[in-house]
GROMACS .gro file of C-alpha atoms in nm:
model
  247
    1MET     CA    1  -0.818  -1.187  -0.969
    2ARG     CA    2  -0.830  -0.934  -1.238
    3VAL     CA    3  -0.994  -0.603  -1.220
    4SER     CA    4  -1.259  -0.545  -1.501
    5ALA     CA    5  -1.520  -0.333  -1.357
    6THR     CA    6  -1.477   0.030  -1.416
    7THR     CA    7  -1.621   0.100  -1.066
    8MET     CA    8  -1.363  -0.132  -0.889
    9PRO     CA    9  -1.115   0.090  -0.692
   10LEU     CA   10  -0.758   0.041  -0.833
   11SER     CA   11  -0.590  -0.017  -0.492
   12PHE     CA   12  -0.342  -0.289  -0.388
   13PHE     CA   13  -0.152  -0.352  -0.079
   14PHE     CA   14   0.239  -0.402  -0.050
   15GLY     CA   15   0.256  -0.351   0.332
   16ASP     CA   16   0.595  -0.193   0.386
   17THR     CA   17   0.756   0.135   0.345
   18ARG     CA   18   1.066   0.011   0.132
   19VAL     CA   19   1.144  -0.261  -0.114
   20ASP     CA   20   1.439  -0.495  -0.080
   21GLN     CA   21   1.571  -0.805  -0.268
   22THR     CA   22   1.342  -1.032  -0.052
   23SER     CA   23   1.029  -0.832  -0.121
   24ARG     CA   24   1.107  -0.716  -0.480
   25LYS     CA   25   0.912  -0.993  -0.655
   26ARG     CA   26   0.601  -0.932  -0.435
   27TYR     CA   27   0.633  -0.550  -0.523
   28LEU     CA   28   0.670  -0.599  -0.894
   29ASP     CA   29   0.383  -0.868  -0.911
   30LEU     CA   30   0.165  -0.599  -0.770
   31CYS     CA   31   0.275  -0.328  -0.984
   32ALA     CA   32   0.198  -0.575  -1.275
   33GLU     CA   33  -0.152  -0.624  -1.137
   34LEU     CA   34  -0.193  -0.233  -1.113
   35ALA     CA   35  -0.068  -0.194  -1.470
   36HIS     CA   36  -0.308  -0.441  -1.592
   37ALA     CA   37  -0.602  -0.285  -1.399
   38THR     CA   38  -0.514   0.061  -1.542
   39ASP     CA   39  -0.514  -0.072  -1.896
   40SER     CA   40  -0.856  -0.233  -1.815
   41VAL     CA   41  -1.019   0.089  -1.708
   42ALA     CA   42  -0.857   0.286  -2.016
   43ARG     CA   43  -0.996   0.058  -2.244
   44GLN     CA   44  -1.350   0.117  -2.095
   45ARG     CA   45  -1.322   0.490  -2.029
   46LEU     CA   46  -1.204   0.714  -2.309
   47LEU     CA   47  -1.122   1.003  -2.097
   48PHE     CA   48  -0.928   0.789  -1.860
   49SER     CA   49  -0.714   0.681  -2.141
   50THR     CA   50  -0.683   1.009  -2.296
   51GLY     CA   51  -0.554   1.175  -1.965
   52GLY     CA   52  -0.304   0.898  -1.905
   53ALA     CA   53  -0.154   0.832  -1.572
   54VAL     CA   54   0.119   0.980  -1.334
   55ILE     CA   55   0.342   0.718  -1.155
   56ASN     CA   56   0.494   0.878  -0.834
   57THR     CA   57   0.786   0.658  -0.768
   58MET     CA   58   0.938   0.593  -0.406
   59GLY     CA   59   1.237   0.822  -0.529
   60SER     CA   60   1.510   0.562  -0.476
   61THR     CA   61   1.808   0.628  -0.709
   62ALA     CA   62   2.065   0.372  -0.583
   63GLU     CA   63   2.163   0.087  -0.783
   64PHE     CA   64   1.866  -0.125  -0.656
   65GLY     CA   65   1.624   0.163  -0.698
   66ILE     CA   66   1.739   0.218  -1.077
   67ASP     CA   67   1.653  -0.156  -1.132
   68LEU     CA   68   1.290  -0.097  -0.992
   69LEU     CA   69   1.260   0.211  -1.200
   70MET     CA   70   1.347   0.027  -1.524
   71GLU     CA   71   1.096  -0.250  -1.436
   72LEU     CA   72   0.840   0.004  -1.370
   73CYS     CA   73   0.897   0.175  -1.707
   74SER     CA   74   0.850  -0.163  -1.878
   75LEU     CA   75   0.546  -0.273  -1.672
   76PHE     CA   76   0.347   0.050  -1.745
   77ALA     CA   77   0.484   0.131  -2.090
   78VAL     CA   78   0.603   0.453  -1.978
   79THR     CA   79   0.619   0.729  -2.239
   80ASP     CA   80   0.781   1.012  -2.037
   81VAL     CA   81   1.020   1.013  -1.751
   82VAL     CA   82   1.050   1.332  -1.520
   83VAL     CA   83   1.365   1.333  -1.308
   84CYS     CA   84   1.298   1.600  -1.032
   85GLY     CA   85   1.571   1.755  -0.828
   86SER     CA   86   1.823   1.834  -1.105
   87ASP     CA   87   1.973   1.479  -1.068
   88ALA     CA   88   2.205   1.473  -1.384
   89LYS     CA   89   2.342   1.126  -1.298
   90LEU     CA   90   1.977   0.985  -1.272
   91GLU     CA   91   1.888   1.154  -1.606
   92ASN     CA   92   2.195   1.002  -1.781
   93ASP     CA   93   2.125   0.657  -1.644
   94MET     CA   94   1.769   0.675  -1.770
   95TYR     CA   95   1.894   0.783  -2.112
   96ASN     CA   96   2.145   0.500  -2.141
   97ALA     CA   97   1.930   0.213  -1.965
   98VAL     CA   98   1.829  -0.098  -2.165
   99GLY     CA   99   1.474  -0.039  -2.308
  100ILE     CA  100   1.470   0.327  -2.275
  101GLY     CA  101   1.555   0.496  -2.599
  102SER     CA  102   1.406   0.746  -2.844
  103SER     CA  103   1.043   0.610  -2.769
  104VAL     CA  104   1.079   0.729  -2.408
  105SER     CA  105   1.134   1.109  -2.326
  106VAL     CA  106   1.359   1.180  -2.033
  107MET     CA  107   1.334   1.540  -1.893
  108GLY     CA  108   1.490   1.702  -1.589
  109PHE     CA  109   1.288   1.917  -1.357
  110PRO     CA  110   1.475   2.171  -1.122
  111LYS     CA  111   1.426   2.152  -0.749
  112TYR     CA  112   1.240   2.428  -0.585
  113THR     CA  113   1.485   2.634  -0.387
  114GLN     CA  114   1.217   2.706  -0.134
  115MET     CA  115   1.147   2.354  -0.067
  116LEU     CA  116   1.299   2.234   0.266
  117PRO     CA  117   1.457   1.882   0.266
  118ARG     CA  118   1.247   1.623   0.468
  119ASP     CA  119   1.441   1.363   0.673
  120GLU     CA  120   1.324   1.006   0.736
  121ASN     CA  121   1.172   1.122   1.094
  122THR     CA  122   0.946   1.394   0.909
  123LEU     CA  123   0.830   1.157   0.653
  124ALA     CA  124   0.743   0.880   0.888
  125ALA     CA  125   0.546   1.147   1.107
  126ALA     CA  126   0.348   1.243   0.777
  127ARG     CA  127   0.274   0.881   0.694
  128ASP     CA  128   0.164   0.824   1.050
  129ARG     CA  129  -0.082   1.116   1.007
  130GLN     CA  130  -0.216   0.987   0.688
  131LEU     CA  131  -0.269   0.639   0.825
  132ALA     CA  132  -0.459   0.767   1.128
  133SER     CA  133  -0.662   0.999   0.923
  134TYR     CA  134  -0.821   0.694   0.747
  135PHE     CA  135  -0.978   0.601   1.067
  136ILE     CA  136  -1.023   0.937   1.248
  137GLY     CA  137  -1.040   1.188   0.971
  138THR     CA  138  -0.909   1.530   0.981
  139ALA     CA  139  -0.980   1.851   1.189
  140HIS     CA  140  -1.221   1.982   0.908
  141SER     CA  141  -1.378   1.637   0.844
  142PRO     CA  142  -1.368   1.424   1.173
  143LEU     CA  143  -1.461   1.047   1.151
  144LEU     CA  144  -1.577   0.811   1.418
  145PHE     CA  145  -1.429   0.467   1.360
  146ALA     CA  146  -1.571   0.151   1.487
  147ARG     CA  147  -1.402  -0.055   1.764
  148GLN     CA  148  -1.510  -0.416   1.715
  149THR     CA  149  -1.412  -0.774   1.798
  150ALA     CA  150  -1.446  -1.082   1.576
  151ARG     CA  151  -1.367  -1.453   1.601
  152VAL     CA  152  -1.020  -1.564   1.475
  153ASP     CA  153  -1.152  -1.863   1.308
  154GLU     CA  154  -1.374  -1.658   1.082
  155VAL     CA  155  -1.064  -1.493   0.913
  156SER     CA  156  -0.724  -1.575   0.762
  157PHE     CA  157  -0.433  -1.381   0.849
  158LEU     CA  158  -0.152  -1.362   0.583
  159HIS     CA  159   0.183  -1.193   0.586
  160ALA     CA  160   0.161  -0.907   0.348
  161LEU     CA  161   0.502  -0.946   0.189
  162THR     CA  162   0.533  -1.326   0.182
  163LEU     CA  163   0.177  -1.428   0.197
  164ARG     CA  164   0.254  -1.681   0.450
  165PRO     CA  165  -0.041  -1.785   0.685
  166LEU     CA  166  -0.003  -1.640   1.044
  167ALA     CA  167  -0.124  -1.827   1.347
  168TRP     CA  168  -0.293  -1.605   1.602
  169ASN     CA  169   0.004  -1.569   1.822
  170GLU     CA  170   0.216  -1.463   1.526
  171VAL     CA  171   0.009  -1.165   1.447
  172PRO     CA  172   0.184  -0.836   1.549
  173VAL     CA  173  -0.026  -0.598   1.742
  174ASN     CA  174  -0.128  -0.236   1.634
  175ARG     CA  175  -0.044  -0.320   1.273
  176LEU     CA  176  -0.234  -0.216   0.955
  177ALA     CA  177  -0.409  -0.486   0.764
  178ALA     CA  178  -0.579  -0.492   0.428
  179VAL     CA  179  -0.907  -0.677   0.374
  180VAL     CA  180  -0.892  -0.806   0.015
  181TRP     CA  181  -1.169  -0.902  -0.220
  182ALA     CA  182  -1.066  -1.267  -0.229
  183ASP     CA  183  -1.228  -1.612  -0.139
  184THR     CA  184  -0.915  -1.812  -0.152
  185ALA     CA  185  -0.555  -1.750  -0.055
  186GLU     CA  186  -0.439  -1.779  -0.410
  187GLN     CA  187  -0.674  -1.486  -0.508
  188ALA     CA  188  -0.557  -1.276  -0.228
  189ALA     CA  189  -0.211  -1.248  -0.350
  190SER     CA  190  -0.333  -1.026  -0.639
  191ALA     CA  191  -0.670  -0.910  -0.509
  192ASN     CA  192  -0.814  -0.549  -0.497
  193VAL     CA  193  -0.832  -0.398  -0.141
  194ALA     CA  194  -1.173  -0.354  -0.008
  195GLY     CA  195  -1.040  -0.147   0.299
  196PHE     CA  196  -0.817  -0.137   0.602
  197VAL     CA  197  -0.838  -0.236   0.967
  198VAL     CA  198  -0.609  -0.197   1.261
  199LEU     CA  199  -0.544  -0.513   1.466
  200PHE     CA  200  -0.520  -0.423   1.824
  201GLU     CA  201  -0.503  -0.747   2.001
  202VAL     CA  202  -0.527  -1.100   1.871
  203GLY     CA  203  -0.623  -1.388   2.103
  204LYS     CA  204  -0.672  -1.751   2.066
  205SER     CA  205  -1.033  -1.705   1.997
  206PHE     CA  206  -1.107  -1.355   1.928
  207PHE     CA  207  -0.925  -1.053   1.802
  208SER     CA  208  -1.000  -0.671   1.838
  209PHE     CA  209  -0.977  -0.429   1.556
  210ALA     CA  210  -1.058  -0.071   1.430
  211SER     CA  211  -1.246  -0.034   1.098
  212PRO     CA  212  -1.389   0.292   0.937
  213SER     CA  213  -1.742   0.167   1.003
  214MET     CA  214  -1.931  -0.074   1.193
  215GLY     CA  215  -2.008  -0.419   1.039
  216PRO     CA  216  -1.836  -0.764   0.991
  217VAL     CA  217  -1.527  -0.787   0.784
  218PRO     CA  218  -1.658  -0.842   0.420
  219LYS     CA  219  -1.399  -1.089   0.323
  220PRO     CA  220  -1.204  -1.333   0.535
  221PHE     CA  221  -0.841  -1.276   0.424
  222LEU     CA  222  -0.650  -1.012   0.591
  223LEU     CA  223  -0.289  -0.905   0.453
  224VAL     CA  224  -0.106  -0.796   0.772
  225SER     CA  225   0.174  -0.548   0.748
  226PRO     CA  226   0.497  -0.647   0.927
  227THR     CA  227   0.603  -0.279   0.983
  228LEU     CA  228   0.318  -0.030   0.922
  229CYS     CA  229   0.162   0.083   1.251
  230VAL     CA  230  -0.118   0.321   1.305
  231PRO     CA  231  -0.042   0.552   1.598
  232VAL     CA  232  -0.264   0.403   1.867
  233GLU     CA  233  -0.247   0.726   2.084
  234CYS     CA  234  -0.437   0.889   1.798
  235LEU     CA  235  -0.721   0.640   1.792
  236VAL     CA  236  -0.741   0.648   2.178
  237ALA     CA  237  -0.770   1.031   2.183
  238ALA     CA  238  -1.034   0.988   1.915
  239LYS     CA  239  -1.243   0.732   2.113
  240GLY     CA  240  -1.142   0.819   2.480
  241GLY     CA  241  -1.001   0.512   2.654
  242ARG     CA  242  -0.857   0.181   2.551
  243VAL     CA  243  -0.896   0.070   2.192
  244GLY     CA  244  -0.977  -0.290   2.223
  245THR     CA  245  -0.911  -0.632   2.408
  246ALA     CA  246  -0.922  -0.999   2.302
  247GLU     CA  247  -0.902  -1.326   2.447
   0.00000   0.00000   0.00000
């Protein structure tokens, strides 16, 4: 499913915090969809095209990470590469990489001395807060998410990375799932995200979930993350009590 309408949000769901050799193809396929969608919008919006786009990568500079960076440069037809943190080796690797030459400008940007390093636990905590804020908002803009139930036979659960169909008893609890604008499993592989839900409990007949607003799931296909969890304690505190049951 291609994105052509300029009002369609450019959002796709990978479903994990890191990319490895097994999920590399899925990640790059989604990046290719995003690149195509960005080009489509640029052709229809002159100001968007003039402004360009900034690609904030995952920051991995190991051998596998360099390979992903090269792929992203190719997919998005990158014109400038900014290496943050005064990484001379990465700058040199980018200069010498196949396909990166005089047409691409590589520049270094020094690291702010006042910036404190963030370890994995700090980054994970920040990610959890961001995920929770989608459903409960922030202190300045609180939201009241909807706690709902639906029939299992009305939706199809797909593994976000492998796209394998999941039976009801294979769906992990408290996981983030993306609702995609797709009518078939084939479309779901490259479809835009309509929104996100949290799967609380999945039973044989019903499942319970949280969504940003009340109403039925707009499309039947749910891409279930194998690793991304929304802190249930945040949702419980916002609602007061249990967050859902299913049979």
